[in-house]
Tab-separated table of C-alpha atoms in Angstrom:
chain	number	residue	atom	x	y	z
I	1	UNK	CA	0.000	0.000	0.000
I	2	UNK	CA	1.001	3.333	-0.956
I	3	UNK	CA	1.523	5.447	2.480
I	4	UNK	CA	1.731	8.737	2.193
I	5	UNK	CA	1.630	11.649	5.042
I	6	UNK	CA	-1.442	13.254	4.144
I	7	UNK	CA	-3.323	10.294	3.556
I	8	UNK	CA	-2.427	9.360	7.427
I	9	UNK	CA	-4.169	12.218	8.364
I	10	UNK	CA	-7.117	11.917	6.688
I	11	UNK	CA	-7.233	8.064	7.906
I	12	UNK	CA	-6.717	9.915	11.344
I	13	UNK	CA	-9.786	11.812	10.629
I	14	UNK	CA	-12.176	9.028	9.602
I	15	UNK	CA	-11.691	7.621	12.981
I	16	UNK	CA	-12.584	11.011	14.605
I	17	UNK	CA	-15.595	11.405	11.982
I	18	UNK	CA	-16.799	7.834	13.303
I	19	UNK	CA	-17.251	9.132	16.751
I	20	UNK	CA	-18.662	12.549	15.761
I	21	UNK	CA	-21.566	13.752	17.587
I	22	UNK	CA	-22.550	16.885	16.845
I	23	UNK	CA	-25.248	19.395	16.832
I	24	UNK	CA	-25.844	23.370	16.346
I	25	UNK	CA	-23.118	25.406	16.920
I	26	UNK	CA	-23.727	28.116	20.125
I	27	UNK	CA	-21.129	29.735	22.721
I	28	UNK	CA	-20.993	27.069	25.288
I	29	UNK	CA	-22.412	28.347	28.166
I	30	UNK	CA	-20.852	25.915	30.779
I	31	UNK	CA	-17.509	25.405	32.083
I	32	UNK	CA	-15.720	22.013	32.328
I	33	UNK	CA	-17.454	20.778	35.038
I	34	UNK	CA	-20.994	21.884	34.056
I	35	UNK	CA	-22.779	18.844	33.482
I	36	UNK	CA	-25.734	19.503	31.113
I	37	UNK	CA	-28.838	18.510	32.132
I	38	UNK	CA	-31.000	17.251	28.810
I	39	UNK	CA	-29.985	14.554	26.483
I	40	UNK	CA	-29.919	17.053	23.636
I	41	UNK	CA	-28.034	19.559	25.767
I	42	UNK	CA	-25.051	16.869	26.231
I	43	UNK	CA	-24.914	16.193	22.489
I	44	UNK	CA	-24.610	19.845	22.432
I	45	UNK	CA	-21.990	20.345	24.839
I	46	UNK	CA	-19.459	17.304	23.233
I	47	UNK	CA	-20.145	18.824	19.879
I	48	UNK	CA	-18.865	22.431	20.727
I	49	UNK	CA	-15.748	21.303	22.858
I	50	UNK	CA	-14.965	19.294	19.499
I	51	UNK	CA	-15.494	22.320	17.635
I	52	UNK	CA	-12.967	23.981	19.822
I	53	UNK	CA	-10.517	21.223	20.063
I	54	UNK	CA	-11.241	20.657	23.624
I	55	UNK	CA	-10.767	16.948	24.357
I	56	UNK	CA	-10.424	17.221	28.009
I	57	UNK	CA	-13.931	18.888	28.161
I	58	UNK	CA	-14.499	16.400	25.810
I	59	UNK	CA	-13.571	13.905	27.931
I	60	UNK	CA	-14.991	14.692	30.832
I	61	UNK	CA	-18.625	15.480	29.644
I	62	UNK	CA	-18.055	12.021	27.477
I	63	UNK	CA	-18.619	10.012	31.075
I	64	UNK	CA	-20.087	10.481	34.770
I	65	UNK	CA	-17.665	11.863	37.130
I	66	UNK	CA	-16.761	8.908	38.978
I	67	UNK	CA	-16.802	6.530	35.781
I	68	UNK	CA	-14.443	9.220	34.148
I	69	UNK	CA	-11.793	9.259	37.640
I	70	UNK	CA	-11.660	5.161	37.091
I	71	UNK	CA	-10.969	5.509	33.406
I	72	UNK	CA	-8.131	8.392	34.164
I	73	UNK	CA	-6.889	5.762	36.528
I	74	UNK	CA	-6.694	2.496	34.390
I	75	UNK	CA	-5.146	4.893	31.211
I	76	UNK	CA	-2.385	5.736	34.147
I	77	UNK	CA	-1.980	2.368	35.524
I	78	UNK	CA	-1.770	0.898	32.516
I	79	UNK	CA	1.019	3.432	31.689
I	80	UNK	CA	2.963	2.329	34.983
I	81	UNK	CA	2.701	-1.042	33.470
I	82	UNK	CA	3.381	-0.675	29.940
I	83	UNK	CA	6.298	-1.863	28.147
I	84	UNK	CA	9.066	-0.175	26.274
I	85	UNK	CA	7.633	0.543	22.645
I	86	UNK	CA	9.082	-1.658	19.546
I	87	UNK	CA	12.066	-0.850	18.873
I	88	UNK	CA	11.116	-0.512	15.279
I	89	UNK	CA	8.292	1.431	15.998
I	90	UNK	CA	10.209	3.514	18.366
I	91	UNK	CA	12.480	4.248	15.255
I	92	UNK	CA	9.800	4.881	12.488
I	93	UNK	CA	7.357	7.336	15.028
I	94	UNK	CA	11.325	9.223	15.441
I	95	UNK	CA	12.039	9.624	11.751
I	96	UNK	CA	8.204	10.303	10.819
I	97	UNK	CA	8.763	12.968	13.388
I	98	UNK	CA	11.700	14.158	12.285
I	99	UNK	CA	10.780	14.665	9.089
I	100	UNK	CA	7.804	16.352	10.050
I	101	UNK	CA	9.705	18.985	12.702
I	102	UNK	CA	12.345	19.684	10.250
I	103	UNK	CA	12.650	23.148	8.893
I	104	UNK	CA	12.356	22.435	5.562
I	105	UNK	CA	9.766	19.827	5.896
I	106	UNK	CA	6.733	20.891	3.940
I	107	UNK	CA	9.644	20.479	0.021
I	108	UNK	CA	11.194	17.649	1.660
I	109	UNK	CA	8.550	15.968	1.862
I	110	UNK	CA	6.693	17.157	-1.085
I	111	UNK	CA	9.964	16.013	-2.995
I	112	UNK	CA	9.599	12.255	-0.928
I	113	UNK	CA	6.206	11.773	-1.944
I	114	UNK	CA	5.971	12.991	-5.785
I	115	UNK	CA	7.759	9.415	-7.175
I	116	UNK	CA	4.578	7.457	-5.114
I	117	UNK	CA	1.937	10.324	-6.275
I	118	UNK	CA	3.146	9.289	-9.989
I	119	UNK	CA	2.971	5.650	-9.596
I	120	UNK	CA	-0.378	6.413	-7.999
I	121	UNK	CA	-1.506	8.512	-11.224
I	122	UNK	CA	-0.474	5.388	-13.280
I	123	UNK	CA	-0.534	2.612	-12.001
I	124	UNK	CA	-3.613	3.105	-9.544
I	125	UNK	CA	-5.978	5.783	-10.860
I	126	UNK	CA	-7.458	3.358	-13.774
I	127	UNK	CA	-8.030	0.660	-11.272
I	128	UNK	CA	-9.736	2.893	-8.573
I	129	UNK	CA	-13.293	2.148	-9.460
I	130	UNK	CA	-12.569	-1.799	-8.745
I	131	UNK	CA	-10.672	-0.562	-5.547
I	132	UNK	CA	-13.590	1.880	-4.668
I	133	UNK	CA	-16.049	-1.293	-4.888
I	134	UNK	CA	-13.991	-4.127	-2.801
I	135	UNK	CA	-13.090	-0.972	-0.251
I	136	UNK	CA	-16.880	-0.440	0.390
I	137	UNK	CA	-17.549	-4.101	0.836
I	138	UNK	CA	-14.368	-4.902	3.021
I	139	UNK	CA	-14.954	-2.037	4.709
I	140	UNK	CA	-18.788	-2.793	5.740
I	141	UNK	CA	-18.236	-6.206	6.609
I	142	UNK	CA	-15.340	-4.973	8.856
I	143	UNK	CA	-18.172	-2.764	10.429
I	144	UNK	CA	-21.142	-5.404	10.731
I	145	UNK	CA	-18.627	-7.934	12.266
I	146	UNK	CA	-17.703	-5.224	15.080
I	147	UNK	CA	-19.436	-6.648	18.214
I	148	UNK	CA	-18.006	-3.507	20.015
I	149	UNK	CA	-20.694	-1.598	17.837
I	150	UNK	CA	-23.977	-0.683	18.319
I	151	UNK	CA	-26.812	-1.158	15.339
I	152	UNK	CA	-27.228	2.595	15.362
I	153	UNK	CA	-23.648	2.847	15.171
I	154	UNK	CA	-23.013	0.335	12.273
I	155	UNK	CA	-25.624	2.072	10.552
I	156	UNK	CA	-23.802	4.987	10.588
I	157	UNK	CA	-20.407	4.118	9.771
I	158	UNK	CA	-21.787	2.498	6.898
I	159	UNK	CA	-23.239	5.625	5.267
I	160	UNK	CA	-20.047	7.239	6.246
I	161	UNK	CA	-17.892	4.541	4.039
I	162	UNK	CA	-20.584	5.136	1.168
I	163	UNK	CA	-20.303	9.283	1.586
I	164	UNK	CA	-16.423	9.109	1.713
I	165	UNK	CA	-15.843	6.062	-0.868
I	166	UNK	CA	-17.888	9.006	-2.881
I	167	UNK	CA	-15.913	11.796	-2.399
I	168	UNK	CA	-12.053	9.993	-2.330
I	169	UNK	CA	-11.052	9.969	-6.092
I	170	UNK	CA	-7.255	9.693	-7.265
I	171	UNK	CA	-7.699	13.344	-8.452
I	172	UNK	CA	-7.670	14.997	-5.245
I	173	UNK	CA	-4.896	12.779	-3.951
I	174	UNK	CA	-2.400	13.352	-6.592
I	175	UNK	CA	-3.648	17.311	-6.551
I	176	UNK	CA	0.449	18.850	-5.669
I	177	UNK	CA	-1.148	22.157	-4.369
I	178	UNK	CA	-3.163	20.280	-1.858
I	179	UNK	CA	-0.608	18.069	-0.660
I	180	UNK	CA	1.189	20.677	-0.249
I	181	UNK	CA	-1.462	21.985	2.181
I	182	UNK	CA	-1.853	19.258	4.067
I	183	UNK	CA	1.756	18.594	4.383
I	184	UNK	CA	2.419	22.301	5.840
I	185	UNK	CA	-0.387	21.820	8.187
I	186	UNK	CA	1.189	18.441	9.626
I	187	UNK	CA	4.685	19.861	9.919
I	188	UNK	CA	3.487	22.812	12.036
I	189	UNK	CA	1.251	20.575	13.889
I	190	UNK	CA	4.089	17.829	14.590
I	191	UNK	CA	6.242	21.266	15.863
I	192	UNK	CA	3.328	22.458	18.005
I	193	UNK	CA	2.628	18.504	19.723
I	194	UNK	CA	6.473	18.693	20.351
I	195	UNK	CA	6.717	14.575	21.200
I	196	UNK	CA	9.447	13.726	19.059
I	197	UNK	CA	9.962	10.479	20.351
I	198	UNK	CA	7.415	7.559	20.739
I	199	UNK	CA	8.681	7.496	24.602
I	200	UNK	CA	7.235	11.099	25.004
I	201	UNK	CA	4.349	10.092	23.184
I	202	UNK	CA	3.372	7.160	25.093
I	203	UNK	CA	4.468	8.655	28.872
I	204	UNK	CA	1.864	10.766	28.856
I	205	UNK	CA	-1.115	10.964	31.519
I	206	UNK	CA	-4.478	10.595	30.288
I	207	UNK	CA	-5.664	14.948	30.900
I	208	UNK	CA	-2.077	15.756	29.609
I	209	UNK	CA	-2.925	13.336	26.634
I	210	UNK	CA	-6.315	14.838	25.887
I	211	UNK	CA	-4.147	18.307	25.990
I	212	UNK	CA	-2.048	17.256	23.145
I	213	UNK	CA	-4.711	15.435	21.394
I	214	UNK	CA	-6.622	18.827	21.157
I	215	UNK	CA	-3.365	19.885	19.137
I	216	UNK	CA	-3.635	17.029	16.826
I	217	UNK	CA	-7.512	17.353	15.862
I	218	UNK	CA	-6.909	20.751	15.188
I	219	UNK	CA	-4.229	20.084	12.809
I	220	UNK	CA	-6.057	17.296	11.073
I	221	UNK	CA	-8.770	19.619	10.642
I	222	UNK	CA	-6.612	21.945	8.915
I	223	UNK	CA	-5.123	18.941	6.679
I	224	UNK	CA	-8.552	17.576	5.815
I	225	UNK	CA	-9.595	21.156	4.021
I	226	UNK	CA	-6.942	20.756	1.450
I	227	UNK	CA	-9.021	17.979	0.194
I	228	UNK	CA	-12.481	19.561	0.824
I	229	UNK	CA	-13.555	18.226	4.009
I	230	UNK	CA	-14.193	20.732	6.619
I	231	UNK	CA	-15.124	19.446	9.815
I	232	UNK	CA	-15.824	22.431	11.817
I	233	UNK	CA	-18.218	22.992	8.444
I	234	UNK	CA	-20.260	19.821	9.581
I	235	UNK	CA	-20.126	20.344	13.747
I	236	UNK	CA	-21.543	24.048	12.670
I	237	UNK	CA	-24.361	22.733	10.553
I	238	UNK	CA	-25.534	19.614	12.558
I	239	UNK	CA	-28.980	19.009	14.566
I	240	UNK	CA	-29.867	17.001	17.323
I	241	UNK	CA	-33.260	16.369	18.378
I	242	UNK	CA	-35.192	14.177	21.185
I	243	UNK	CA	-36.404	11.304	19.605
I	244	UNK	CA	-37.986	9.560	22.936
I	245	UNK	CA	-37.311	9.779	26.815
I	246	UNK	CA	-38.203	7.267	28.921
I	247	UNK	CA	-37.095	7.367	32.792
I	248	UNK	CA	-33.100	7.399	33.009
I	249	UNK	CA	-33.393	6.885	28.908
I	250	UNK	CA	-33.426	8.380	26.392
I	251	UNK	CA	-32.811	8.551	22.579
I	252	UNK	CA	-31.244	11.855	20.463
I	253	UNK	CA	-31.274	12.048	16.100
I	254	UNK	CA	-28.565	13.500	15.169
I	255	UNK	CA	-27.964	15.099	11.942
I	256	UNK	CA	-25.010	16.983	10.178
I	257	UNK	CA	-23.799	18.052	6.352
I	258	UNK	CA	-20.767	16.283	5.065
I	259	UNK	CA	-19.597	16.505	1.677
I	260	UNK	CA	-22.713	17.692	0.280
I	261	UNK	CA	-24.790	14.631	1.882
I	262	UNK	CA	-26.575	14.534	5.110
I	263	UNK	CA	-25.773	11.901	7.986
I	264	UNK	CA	-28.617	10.486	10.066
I	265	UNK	CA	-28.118	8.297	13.039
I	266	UNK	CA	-29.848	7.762	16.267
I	267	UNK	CA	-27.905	7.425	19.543
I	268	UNK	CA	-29.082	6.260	22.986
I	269	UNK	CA	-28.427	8.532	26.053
I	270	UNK	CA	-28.718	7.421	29.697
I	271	UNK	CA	-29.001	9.624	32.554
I	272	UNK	CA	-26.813	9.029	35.957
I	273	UNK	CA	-27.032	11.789	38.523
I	274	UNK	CA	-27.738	15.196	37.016
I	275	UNK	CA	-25.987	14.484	33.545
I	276	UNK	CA	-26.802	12.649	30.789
I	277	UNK	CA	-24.224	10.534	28.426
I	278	UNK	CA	-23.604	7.804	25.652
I	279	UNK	CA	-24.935	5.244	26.815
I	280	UNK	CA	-22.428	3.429	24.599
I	281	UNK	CA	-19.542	5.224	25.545
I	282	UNK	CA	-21.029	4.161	29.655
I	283	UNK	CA	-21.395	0.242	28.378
I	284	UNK	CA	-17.410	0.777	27.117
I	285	UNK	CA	-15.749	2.148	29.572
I	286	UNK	CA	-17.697	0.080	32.552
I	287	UNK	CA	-16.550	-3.637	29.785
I	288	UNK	CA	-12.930	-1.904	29.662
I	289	UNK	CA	-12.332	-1.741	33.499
I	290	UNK	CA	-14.100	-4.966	33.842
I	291	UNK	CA	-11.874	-6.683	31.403
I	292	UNK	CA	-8.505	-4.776	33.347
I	293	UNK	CA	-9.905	-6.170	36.914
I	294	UNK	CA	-9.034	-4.306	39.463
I	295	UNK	CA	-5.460	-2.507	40.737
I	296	UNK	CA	-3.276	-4.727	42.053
I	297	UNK	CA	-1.211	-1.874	44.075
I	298	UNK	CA	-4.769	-0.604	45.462
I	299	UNK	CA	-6.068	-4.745	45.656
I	300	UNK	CA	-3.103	-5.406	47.961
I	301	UNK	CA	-3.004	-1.983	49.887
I	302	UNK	CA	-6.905	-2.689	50.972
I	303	UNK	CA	-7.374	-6.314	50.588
I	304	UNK	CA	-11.019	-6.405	52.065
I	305	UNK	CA	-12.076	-3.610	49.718
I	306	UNK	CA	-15.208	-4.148	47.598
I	307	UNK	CA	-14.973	-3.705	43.497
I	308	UNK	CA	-16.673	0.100	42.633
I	309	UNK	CA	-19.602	0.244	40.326
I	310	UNK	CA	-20.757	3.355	38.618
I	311	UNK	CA	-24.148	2.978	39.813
I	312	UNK	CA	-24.908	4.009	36.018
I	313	UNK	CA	-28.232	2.213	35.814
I	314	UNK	CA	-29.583	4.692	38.955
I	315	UNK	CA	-31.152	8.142	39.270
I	316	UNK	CA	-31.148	10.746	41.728
């Protein structure tokens, strides 16, 4: 496979476009803390800390307080624990970064990449429509077979693979001027992050993380409109809306423009406390910290101590 800088990014930003929820753009009202107090109003909130890069608002309005400080904790035990990275990896992340920090990075790489953006133009371009077809069907099974998903959110990561299957053409990939673009917004992105080394990269607490990964949406963002695909564009066009409410339950619609097309999906909220939240991103977290089991350092500290539970099923 042909790997090129810019096309990192944008596979960088189908992930994030996955896990977009998003709504009308207002000035957010709240601070960090503030946990809204509507299903709609929470869509809302995560949608304009996204539009401002703000993953550790993000974050925190993403989960319930106490189901957000056990999280933070297993993403900093499990740092404790980790491993040295590959050394291979180690190396490639280094010269990737390298590259991308260097002074004259936005020609050098240009002048990298134009040998695979010709064999692309030649040797790829009158196969694409082939490629376009077993992409979409690879791509959806790979979907369908995720038991992590959701149906609502299968559903909508398959009309994202048929809008952006759509819209990727060898055209705007081989386009100099925009790679170009999207090259100059990586380099000064990869100087801003300032993690040089996969060791920096992976020693990082989760809040600091979150910090830095505000850095690197807002940088993909910026590489993403070389090719015509303006996130910000979608978060500011969106609608949510209150499908049903039921109790602690509750269901949103969510709408937003991208690439000319309109994406529907439905996702299902569930109150705990004052706040309401993804239910899905609640079931995650609660299977991830099940499947870590609990501290050893706090197990052995407090032997008699009873597992926590989020108590995410309960109201006030």
């Amino acid at each position: 496979m042909i790997r090129f800088p810019n096309l990192r990014a944008l596979a960088a930003l189908l992930l994030i476009a996955l896990a977009l929820v998003a709504c009308r753009r207002d000035p957010p009202a709240e601070d960090a803390s503030t946990v809204p107090g509507s299903p709609v109003a929470a869509v809302e909130a995560q949608a304009q800390a996204l539009r401002a890069n703000d993953l550790v608002r993000w974050s925190r309005l993403g989960l319930p307080p106490e189901l957000h400080a056990r999280t933070e904790a297993l993403w900093n035990r499990r740092l404790a624990e980790a491993t040295p990275p590959d050394p291979e990896e180690a190396r490639e992340y280094a010269d990737m970064m390298s590259r991308l920090m260097a002074p004259d990075a936005e020609q050098a790489l240009l002048r990298d990449i134009e040998p695979k953006l010709v064999e692309f133009e030649t040797e790829i371009a009158g196969q694409w429509p082939l490629m376009q077809a077993t992409a979409g069907i690879f791509l959806n099974a790979a979907i369908e077979a995720n038991t992590e998903l959701s149906a609502s959110e299968k559903s909508h990561g398959q009309e994202l693979v048929s809008t952006l299957l759509g819209w990727a053409q060898p055209a705007l990939f081989t386009d100099r001027a925009r790679a170009r673009e999207a090259i100059a917004a990586l380099s000064a992105t990869a100087r801003e992050l300032d993690l040089p080394t996969l060791e920096d990269a992976r020693a990082l607490e989760m809040m600091p993380a979150m910090e830095k990964g505000g850095i690197a949406l807002a940088g993909i963002k910026q590489a993403a409109k070389a090719y015509d695909m303006d996130l910000d564009a979608s978060l500011d066009g969106v609608e949510a809306a209150l499908v049903s409410r039921e109790g602690d339950r509750a269901r949103v619609k969510v709408s937003y423009p991208l690439l000319d097309e309109t994406i529907s999906f439905e996702m299902d909220m569930q109150r705990v406390g004052e706040g309401w939240y993804s239910a899905d991103a609640i079931r995650q977290a609660e299977a991830d910290l099940a499947e870590a089991g609990p501290d050893p350092a706090e197990q052995s500290a407090n032997p008699n101590a009873e597992p926590a539970t989020t108590g995410a099923g309960s109201a006030d």
